[in-house]
Coordinates of C-alpha atoms in Angstrom, one line a residue:
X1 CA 217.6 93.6 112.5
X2 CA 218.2 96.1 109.8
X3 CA 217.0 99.8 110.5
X4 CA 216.4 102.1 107.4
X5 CA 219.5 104.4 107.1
X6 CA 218.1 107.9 108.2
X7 CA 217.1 106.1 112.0
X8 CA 220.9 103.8 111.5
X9 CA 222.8 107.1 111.5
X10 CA 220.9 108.6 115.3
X11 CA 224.2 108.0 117.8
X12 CA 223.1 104.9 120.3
X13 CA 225.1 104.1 123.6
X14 CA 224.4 100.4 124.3
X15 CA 222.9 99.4 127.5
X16 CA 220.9 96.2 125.9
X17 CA 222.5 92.9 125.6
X18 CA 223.5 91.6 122.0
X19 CA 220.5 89.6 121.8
X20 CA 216.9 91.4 121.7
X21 CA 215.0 90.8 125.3
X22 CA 212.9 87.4 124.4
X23 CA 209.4 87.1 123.4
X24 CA 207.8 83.8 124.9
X25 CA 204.0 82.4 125.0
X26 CA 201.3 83.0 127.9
X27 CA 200.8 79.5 127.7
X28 CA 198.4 79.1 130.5
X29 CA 196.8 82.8 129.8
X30 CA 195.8 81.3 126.5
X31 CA 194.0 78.4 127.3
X32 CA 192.5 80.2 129.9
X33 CA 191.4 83.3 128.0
X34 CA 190.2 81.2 125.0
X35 CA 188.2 78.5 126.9
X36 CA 184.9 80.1 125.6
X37 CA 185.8 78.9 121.8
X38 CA 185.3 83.1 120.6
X39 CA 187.1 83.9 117.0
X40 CA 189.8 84.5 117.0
X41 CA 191.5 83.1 119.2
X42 CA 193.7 85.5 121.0
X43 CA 197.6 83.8 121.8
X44 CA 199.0 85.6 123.9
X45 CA 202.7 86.3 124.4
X46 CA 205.2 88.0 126.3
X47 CA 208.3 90.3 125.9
X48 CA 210.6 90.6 128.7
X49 CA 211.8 94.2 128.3
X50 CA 212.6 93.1 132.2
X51 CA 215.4 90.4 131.0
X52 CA 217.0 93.2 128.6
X53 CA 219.8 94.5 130.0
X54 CA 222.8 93.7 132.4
X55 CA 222.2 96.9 134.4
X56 CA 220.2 97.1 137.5
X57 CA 216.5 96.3 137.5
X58 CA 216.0 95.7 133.7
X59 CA 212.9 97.7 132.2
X60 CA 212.1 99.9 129.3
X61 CA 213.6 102.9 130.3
X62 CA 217.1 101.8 129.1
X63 CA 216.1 101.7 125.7
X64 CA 215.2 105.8 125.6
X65 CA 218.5 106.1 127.6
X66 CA 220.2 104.6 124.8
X67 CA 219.8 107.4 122.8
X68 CA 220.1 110.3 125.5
X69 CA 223.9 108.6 126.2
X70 CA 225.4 110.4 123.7
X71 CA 224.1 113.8 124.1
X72 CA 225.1 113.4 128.0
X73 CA 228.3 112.8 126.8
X74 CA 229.3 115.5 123.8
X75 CA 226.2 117.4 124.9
X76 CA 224.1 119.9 122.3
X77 CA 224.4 124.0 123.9
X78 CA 221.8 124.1 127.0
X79 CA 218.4 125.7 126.0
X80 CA 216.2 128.0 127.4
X81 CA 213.9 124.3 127.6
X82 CA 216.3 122.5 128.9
X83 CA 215.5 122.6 132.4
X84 CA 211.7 121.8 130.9
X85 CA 212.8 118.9 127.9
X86 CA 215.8 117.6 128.9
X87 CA 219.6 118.1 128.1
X88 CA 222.5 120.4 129.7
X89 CA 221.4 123.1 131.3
X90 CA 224.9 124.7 131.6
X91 CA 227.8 124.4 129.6
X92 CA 230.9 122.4 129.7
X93 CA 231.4 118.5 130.4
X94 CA 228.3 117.0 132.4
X95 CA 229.3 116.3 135.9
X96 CA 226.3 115.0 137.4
X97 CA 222.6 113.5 135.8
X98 CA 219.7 114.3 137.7
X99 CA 215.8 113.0 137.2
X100 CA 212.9 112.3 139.3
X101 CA 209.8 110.3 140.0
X102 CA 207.4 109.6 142.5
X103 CA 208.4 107.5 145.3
X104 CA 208.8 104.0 144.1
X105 CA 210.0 105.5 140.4
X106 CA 211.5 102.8 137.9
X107 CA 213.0 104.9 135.9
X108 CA 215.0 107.2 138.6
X109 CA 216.9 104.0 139.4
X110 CA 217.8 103.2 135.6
X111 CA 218.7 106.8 135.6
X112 CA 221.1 106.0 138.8
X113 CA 222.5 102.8 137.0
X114 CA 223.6 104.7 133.5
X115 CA 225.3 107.2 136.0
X116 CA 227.3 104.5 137.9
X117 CA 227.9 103.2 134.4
X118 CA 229.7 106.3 132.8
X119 CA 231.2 107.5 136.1
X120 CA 229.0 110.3 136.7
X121 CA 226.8 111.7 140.0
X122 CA 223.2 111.1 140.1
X123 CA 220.7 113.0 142.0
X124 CA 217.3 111.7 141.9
X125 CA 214.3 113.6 142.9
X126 CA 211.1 111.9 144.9
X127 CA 207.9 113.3 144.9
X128 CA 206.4 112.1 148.1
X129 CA 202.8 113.8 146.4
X130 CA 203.2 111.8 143.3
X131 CA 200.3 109.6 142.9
X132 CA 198.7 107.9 145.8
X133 CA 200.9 104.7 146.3
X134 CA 202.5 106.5 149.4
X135 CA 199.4 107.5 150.8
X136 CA 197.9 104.2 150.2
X137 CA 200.9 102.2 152.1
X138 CA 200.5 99.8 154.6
X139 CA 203.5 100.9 156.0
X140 CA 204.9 104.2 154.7
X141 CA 208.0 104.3 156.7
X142 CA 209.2 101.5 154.6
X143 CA 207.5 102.7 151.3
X144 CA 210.3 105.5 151.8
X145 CA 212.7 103.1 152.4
X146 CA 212.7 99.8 150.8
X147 CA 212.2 98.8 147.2
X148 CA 213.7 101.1 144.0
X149 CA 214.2 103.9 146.8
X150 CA 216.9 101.2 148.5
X151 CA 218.3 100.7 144.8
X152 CA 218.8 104.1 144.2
X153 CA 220.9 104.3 147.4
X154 CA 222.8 101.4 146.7
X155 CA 223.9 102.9 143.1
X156 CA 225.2 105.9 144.8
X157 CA 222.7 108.5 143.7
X158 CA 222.2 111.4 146.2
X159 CA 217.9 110.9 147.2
X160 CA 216.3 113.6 147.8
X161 CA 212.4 113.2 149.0
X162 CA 210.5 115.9 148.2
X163 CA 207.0 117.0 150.0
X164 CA 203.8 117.8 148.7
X165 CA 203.9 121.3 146.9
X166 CA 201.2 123.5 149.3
X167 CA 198.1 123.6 147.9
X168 CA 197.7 127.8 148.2
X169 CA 200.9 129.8 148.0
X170 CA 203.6 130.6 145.4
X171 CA 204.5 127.8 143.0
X172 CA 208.0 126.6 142.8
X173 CA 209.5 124.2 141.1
X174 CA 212.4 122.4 143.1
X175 CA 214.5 120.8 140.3
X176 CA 215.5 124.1 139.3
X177 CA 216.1 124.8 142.4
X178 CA 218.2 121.9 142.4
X179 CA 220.0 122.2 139.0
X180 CA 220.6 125.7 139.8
X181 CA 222.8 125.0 143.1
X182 CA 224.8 122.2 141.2
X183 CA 225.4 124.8 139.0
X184 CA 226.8 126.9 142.1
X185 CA 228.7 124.3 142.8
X186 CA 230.5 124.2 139.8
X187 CA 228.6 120.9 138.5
X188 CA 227.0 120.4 134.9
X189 CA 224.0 119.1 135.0
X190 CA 221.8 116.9 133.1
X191 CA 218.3 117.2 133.2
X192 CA 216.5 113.9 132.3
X193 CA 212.7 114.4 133.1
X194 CA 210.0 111.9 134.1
X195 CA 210.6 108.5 132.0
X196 CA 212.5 110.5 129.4
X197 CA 209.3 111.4 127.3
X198 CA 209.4 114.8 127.2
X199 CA 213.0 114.5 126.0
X200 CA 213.6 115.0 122.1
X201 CA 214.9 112.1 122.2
X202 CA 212.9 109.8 124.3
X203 CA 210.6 108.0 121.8
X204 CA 213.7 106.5 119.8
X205 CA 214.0 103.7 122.0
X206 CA 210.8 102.3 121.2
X207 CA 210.9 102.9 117.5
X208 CA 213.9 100.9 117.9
X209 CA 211.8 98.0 119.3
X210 CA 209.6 98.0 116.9
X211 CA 212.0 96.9 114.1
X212 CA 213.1 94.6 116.8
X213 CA 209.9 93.1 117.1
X214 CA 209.5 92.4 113.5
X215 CA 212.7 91.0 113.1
X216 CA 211.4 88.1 116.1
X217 CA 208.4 87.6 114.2
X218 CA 210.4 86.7 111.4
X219 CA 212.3 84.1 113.1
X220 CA 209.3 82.9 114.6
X221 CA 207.7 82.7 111.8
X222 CA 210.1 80.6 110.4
X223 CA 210.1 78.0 113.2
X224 CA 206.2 77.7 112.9
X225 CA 206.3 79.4 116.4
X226 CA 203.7 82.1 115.4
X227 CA 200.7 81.1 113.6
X228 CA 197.9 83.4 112.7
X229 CA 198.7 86.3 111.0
X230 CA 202.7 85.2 111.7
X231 CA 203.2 88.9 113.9
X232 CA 202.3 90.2 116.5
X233 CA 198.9 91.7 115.8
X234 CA 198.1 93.6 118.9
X235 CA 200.8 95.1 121.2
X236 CA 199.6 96.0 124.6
X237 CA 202.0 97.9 126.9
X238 CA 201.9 100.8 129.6
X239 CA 201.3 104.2 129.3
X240 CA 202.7 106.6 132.1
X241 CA 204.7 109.4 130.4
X242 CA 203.6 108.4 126.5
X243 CA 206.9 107.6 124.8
X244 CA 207.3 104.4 125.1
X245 CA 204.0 103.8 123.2
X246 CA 204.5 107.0 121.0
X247 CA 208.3 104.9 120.1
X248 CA 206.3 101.6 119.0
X249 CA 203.9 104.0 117.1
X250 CA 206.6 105.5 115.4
X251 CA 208.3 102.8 114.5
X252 CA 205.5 100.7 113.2
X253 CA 204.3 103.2 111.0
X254 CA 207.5 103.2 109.9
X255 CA 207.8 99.4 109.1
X256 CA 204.5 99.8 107.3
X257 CA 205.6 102.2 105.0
X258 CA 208.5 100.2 104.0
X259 CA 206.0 97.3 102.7
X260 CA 205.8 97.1 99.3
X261 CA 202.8 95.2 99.6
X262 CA 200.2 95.6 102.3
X263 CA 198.7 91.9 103.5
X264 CA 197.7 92.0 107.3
X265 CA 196.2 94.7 108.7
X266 CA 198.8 96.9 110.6
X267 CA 199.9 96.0 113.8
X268 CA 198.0 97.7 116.7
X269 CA 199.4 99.4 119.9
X270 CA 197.2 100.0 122.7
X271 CA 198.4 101.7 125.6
X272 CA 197.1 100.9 129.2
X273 CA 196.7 104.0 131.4
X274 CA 197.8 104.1 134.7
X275 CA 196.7 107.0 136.0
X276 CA 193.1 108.6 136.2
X277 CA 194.5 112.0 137.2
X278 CA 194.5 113.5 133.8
X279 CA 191.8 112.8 131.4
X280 CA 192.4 110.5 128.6
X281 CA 192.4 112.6 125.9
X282 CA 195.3 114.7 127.5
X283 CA 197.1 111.5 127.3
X284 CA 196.3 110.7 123.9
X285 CA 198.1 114.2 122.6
X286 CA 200.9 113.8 124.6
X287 CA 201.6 110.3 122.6
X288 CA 200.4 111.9 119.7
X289 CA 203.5 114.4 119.8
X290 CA 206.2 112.0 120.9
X291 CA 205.0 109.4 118.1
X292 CA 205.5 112.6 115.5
X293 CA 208.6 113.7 117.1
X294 CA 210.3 110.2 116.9
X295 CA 208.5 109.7 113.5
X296 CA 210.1 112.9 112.2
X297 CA 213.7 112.4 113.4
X298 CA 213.4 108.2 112.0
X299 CA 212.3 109.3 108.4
X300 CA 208.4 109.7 108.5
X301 CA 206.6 112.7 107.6
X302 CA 205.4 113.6 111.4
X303 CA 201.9 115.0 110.2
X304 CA 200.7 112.3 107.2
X305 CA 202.3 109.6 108.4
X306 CA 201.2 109.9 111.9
X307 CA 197.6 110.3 113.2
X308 CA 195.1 110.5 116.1
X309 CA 193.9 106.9 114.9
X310 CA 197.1 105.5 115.4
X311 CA 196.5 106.3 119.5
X312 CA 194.8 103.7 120.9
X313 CA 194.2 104.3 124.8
X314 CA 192.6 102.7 127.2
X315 CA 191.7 104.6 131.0
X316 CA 189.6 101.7 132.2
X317 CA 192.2 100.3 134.0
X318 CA 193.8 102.9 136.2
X319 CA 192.3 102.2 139.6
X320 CA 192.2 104.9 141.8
X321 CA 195.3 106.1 141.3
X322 CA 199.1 106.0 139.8
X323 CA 201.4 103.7 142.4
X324 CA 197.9 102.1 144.3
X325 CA 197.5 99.2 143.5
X326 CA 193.6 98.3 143.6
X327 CA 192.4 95.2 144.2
X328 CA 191.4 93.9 140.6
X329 CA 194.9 94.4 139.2
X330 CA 196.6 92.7 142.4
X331 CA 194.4 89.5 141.4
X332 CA 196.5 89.5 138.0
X333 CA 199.5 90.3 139.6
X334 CA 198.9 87.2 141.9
X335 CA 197.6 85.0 139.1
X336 CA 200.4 85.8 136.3
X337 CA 202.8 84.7 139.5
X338 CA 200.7 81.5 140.3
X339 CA 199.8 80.3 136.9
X340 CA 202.8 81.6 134.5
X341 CA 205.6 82.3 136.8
X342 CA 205.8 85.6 135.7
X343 CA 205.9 88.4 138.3
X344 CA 204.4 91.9 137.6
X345 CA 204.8 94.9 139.1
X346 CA 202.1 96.6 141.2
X347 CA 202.3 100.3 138.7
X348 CA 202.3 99.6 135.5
X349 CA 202.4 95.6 134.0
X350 CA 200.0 94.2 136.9
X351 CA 197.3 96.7 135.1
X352 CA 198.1 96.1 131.6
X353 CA 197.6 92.2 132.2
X354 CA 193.9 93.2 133.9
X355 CA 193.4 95.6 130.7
X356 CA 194.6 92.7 128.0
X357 CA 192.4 90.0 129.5
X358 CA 189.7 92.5 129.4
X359 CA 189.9 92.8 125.6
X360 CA 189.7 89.3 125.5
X361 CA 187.0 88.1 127.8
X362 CA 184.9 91.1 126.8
X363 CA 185.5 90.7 122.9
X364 CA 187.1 93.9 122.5
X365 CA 189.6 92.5 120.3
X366 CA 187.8 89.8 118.4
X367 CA 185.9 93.2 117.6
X368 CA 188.7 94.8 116.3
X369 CA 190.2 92.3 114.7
X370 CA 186.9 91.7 112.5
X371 CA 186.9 94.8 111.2
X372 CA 190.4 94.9 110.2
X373 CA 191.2 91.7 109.1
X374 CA 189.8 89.7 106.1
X375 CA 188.0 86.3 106.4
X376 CA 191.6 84.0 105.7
X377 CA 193.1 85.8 108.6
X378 CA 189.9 85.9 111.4
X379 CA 191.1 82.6 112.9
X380 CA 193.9 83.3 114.8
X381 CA 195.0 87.1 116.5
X382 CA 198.3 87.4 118.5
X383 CA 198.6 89.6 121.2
X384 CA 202.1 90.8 122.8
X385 CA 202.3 91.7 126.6
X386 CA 205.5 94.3 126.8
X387 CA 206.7 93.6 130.4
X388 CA 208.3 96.9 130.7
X389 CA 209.4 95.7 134.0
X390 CA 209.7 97.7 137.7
X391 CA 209.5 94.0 140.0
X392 CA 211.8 95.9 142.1
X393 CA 209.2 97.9 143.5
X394 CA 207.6 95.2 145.4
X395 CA 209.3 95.3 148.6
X396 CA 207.1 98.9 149.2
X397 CA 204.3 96.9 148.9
X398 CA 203.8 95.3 152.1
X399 CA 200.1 94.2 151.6
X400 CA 200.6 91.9 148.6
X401 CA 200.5 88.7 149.5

């Protein structure tokens, strides 16, 4: 994989293995999903972003890390954002990382694992009022206790579970509480918020992938392994925080521009909402400004070469709420287990295989795809699933069965 030289020369910490996480058919998804004979037919494959690194509890959120490392380690001079964005927020040598998340958070416990890996503390903050998967537990004695809230604890990270700010009152926010009395205690902090998005750095990861991605198309390609259009035409993943689908965005674009000759019609990202608690367009700005802010620091111009209609967003798929798992998305968490061997996760992945085999069955993307692609190529689409992991989580989950 060959990155173009501006994004080669952004500092990177490896937490990935050597080898890119593997891309693999949906064998039995397929024949299933294409049984009604519609055009095109949709392959569908998978990307194991959970099978990408020898740290605890593989996911996505190791890729944005990558790029935070080296700031964490010769760190820029804290901000007056920092405690907002991300970085330092005193200065001197970081002592101690600190993030947080709602209960069953993914990314606090990748957060915990790249602090056990460069011998730093880790404090990670639970919000026991984010979302409703607490509220919704079986049994929420355990929901506190088992699952990524166990892994935390068994990477050493100081948990601290947080109650439901009052709903009248004075507004506080308790992570600067928090950094501020590491301060006192003559600790550096570093301020990693929520999946890493809001970080300046936190859509690099993903731009990374893409150019990953390509590069396994090739090969692919090569092996007759990926007919159709030979890519990956649609690329369906999660959207919590937004960077992870502002990265692919980012570095799509970016691929695209470096064609000298334009024959398939771009690659297409559409991110899965998990949450119905903000409206959709709120989501679709926020990827919007980490696509341009990765785009701008990887050699695009963030405003031209970056646009609304590169967000594609789908809230149809959100259930009642982030962390509950509703009853339509635990029938694809049960069938990817039964018929694929895959296992989901009840937050994100579980609802971005319900939203995929909705654009299927439903001809969303044979709808799509007939607009953008010519007559030679309206055969065959291929969709990739971007298991962005979080399995770990299922313990909390004492209803699924």
């Amino acid at each position: 994989m060959i990155l173009p030289r501006q994004f080669a020369q952004i500092p990177r910490f490896r937490l990935l293995y050597s080898d890119p996480s593997p891309i693999h058919p949906l064998q039995a998804l397929t024949t299933s999903l294409t049984a009604n004979n519609q055009a095109p037919r949709a392959s569908i494959y998978a990307k194991r972003e959970d099978h990408s690194s020898p740290l605890a509890c593989a996911g996505n959120k190791y890729r944005k890390l990558e790029y935070l490392i080296p700031d964490i380690l010769n760190p820029a001079p804290p901000t007056p954002n920092s405690a907002v964005n991300g970085g330092a927020t005193a200065p001197g040598k970081v002592t101690t990382l600190v993030t947080e998340g709602a209960v069953q958070s993914n990314h606090t416990i990748q957060v915990a694992s790249v602090a056990q890996r460069l011998g730093l503390e880790c404090v990670v903050v639970l919000h026991k009022g984010t979302g409703g998967g607490l509220g919704a537990a079986v049994d929420k004695e355990a929901f506190l206790r088992v699952g990524n809230v166990q892994v935390a604890n068994l990477l050493g990270a100081e948990v601290r579970v947080l109650e439901p700010s009052p709903p009248q009152g004075k507004k506080t926010n308790p992570v600067i509480d928090i950094l501020d009395a590491l301060g006192a205690d003559s600790k550096v902090p570093y301020w990693i918020p929520s999946g890493a998005s809001l970080h300046p750095l936190g859509g690099l990861g993903y731009a990374r992938a893409a150019f990953e991605i390509a590069a396994q198309e090739e090969r692919a390609s090569q092996n007759d392994d990926l007919g159709g259009s030979g890519r990956y035409d649609y690329i369906f993943v999660a959207c919590g925080s937004g960077s992870t689908v502002g990265g692919l965005i980012a570095g799509f674009n970016l691929l695209e521009k470096s064609l000298k000759s334009q024959t398939h019609p771009p690659r297409k990202v559409i991110g899965i909402l998990n949450s119905p608690t903000m409206p959709c367009s709120y989501h679709e700005e926020r990827v919007l400004r980490f696509a341009r802010m990765a785009g701008g620091m990887i050699g695009l111009d963030p405003e031209s070469d970056i646009t609304m209609d590169d967000v594609c967003l789908d809230d149809r798929f959100t259930g009642a709420a982030y962390g509950v798992l509703d009853p339509e998305s635990k029938q694809y968490l049960n069938m990817m287990a039964q018929k694929e061997g895959v296992i989901l996760d009840p937050v994100y992945t579980a609802k971005v295989i319900r939203g995929l085999v909705h654009w299927v069955q439903n001809g969303d993307l044979q709808r799509d795809w007939a607009q953008r692609a010519t007559a030679a190529q309206s055969e065959q689409a291929n969709a990739l699933f971007i298991h962005t992991g979080g399995q770990s989580a299922l313990p909390a989950y004492a209803d699924i069965d």
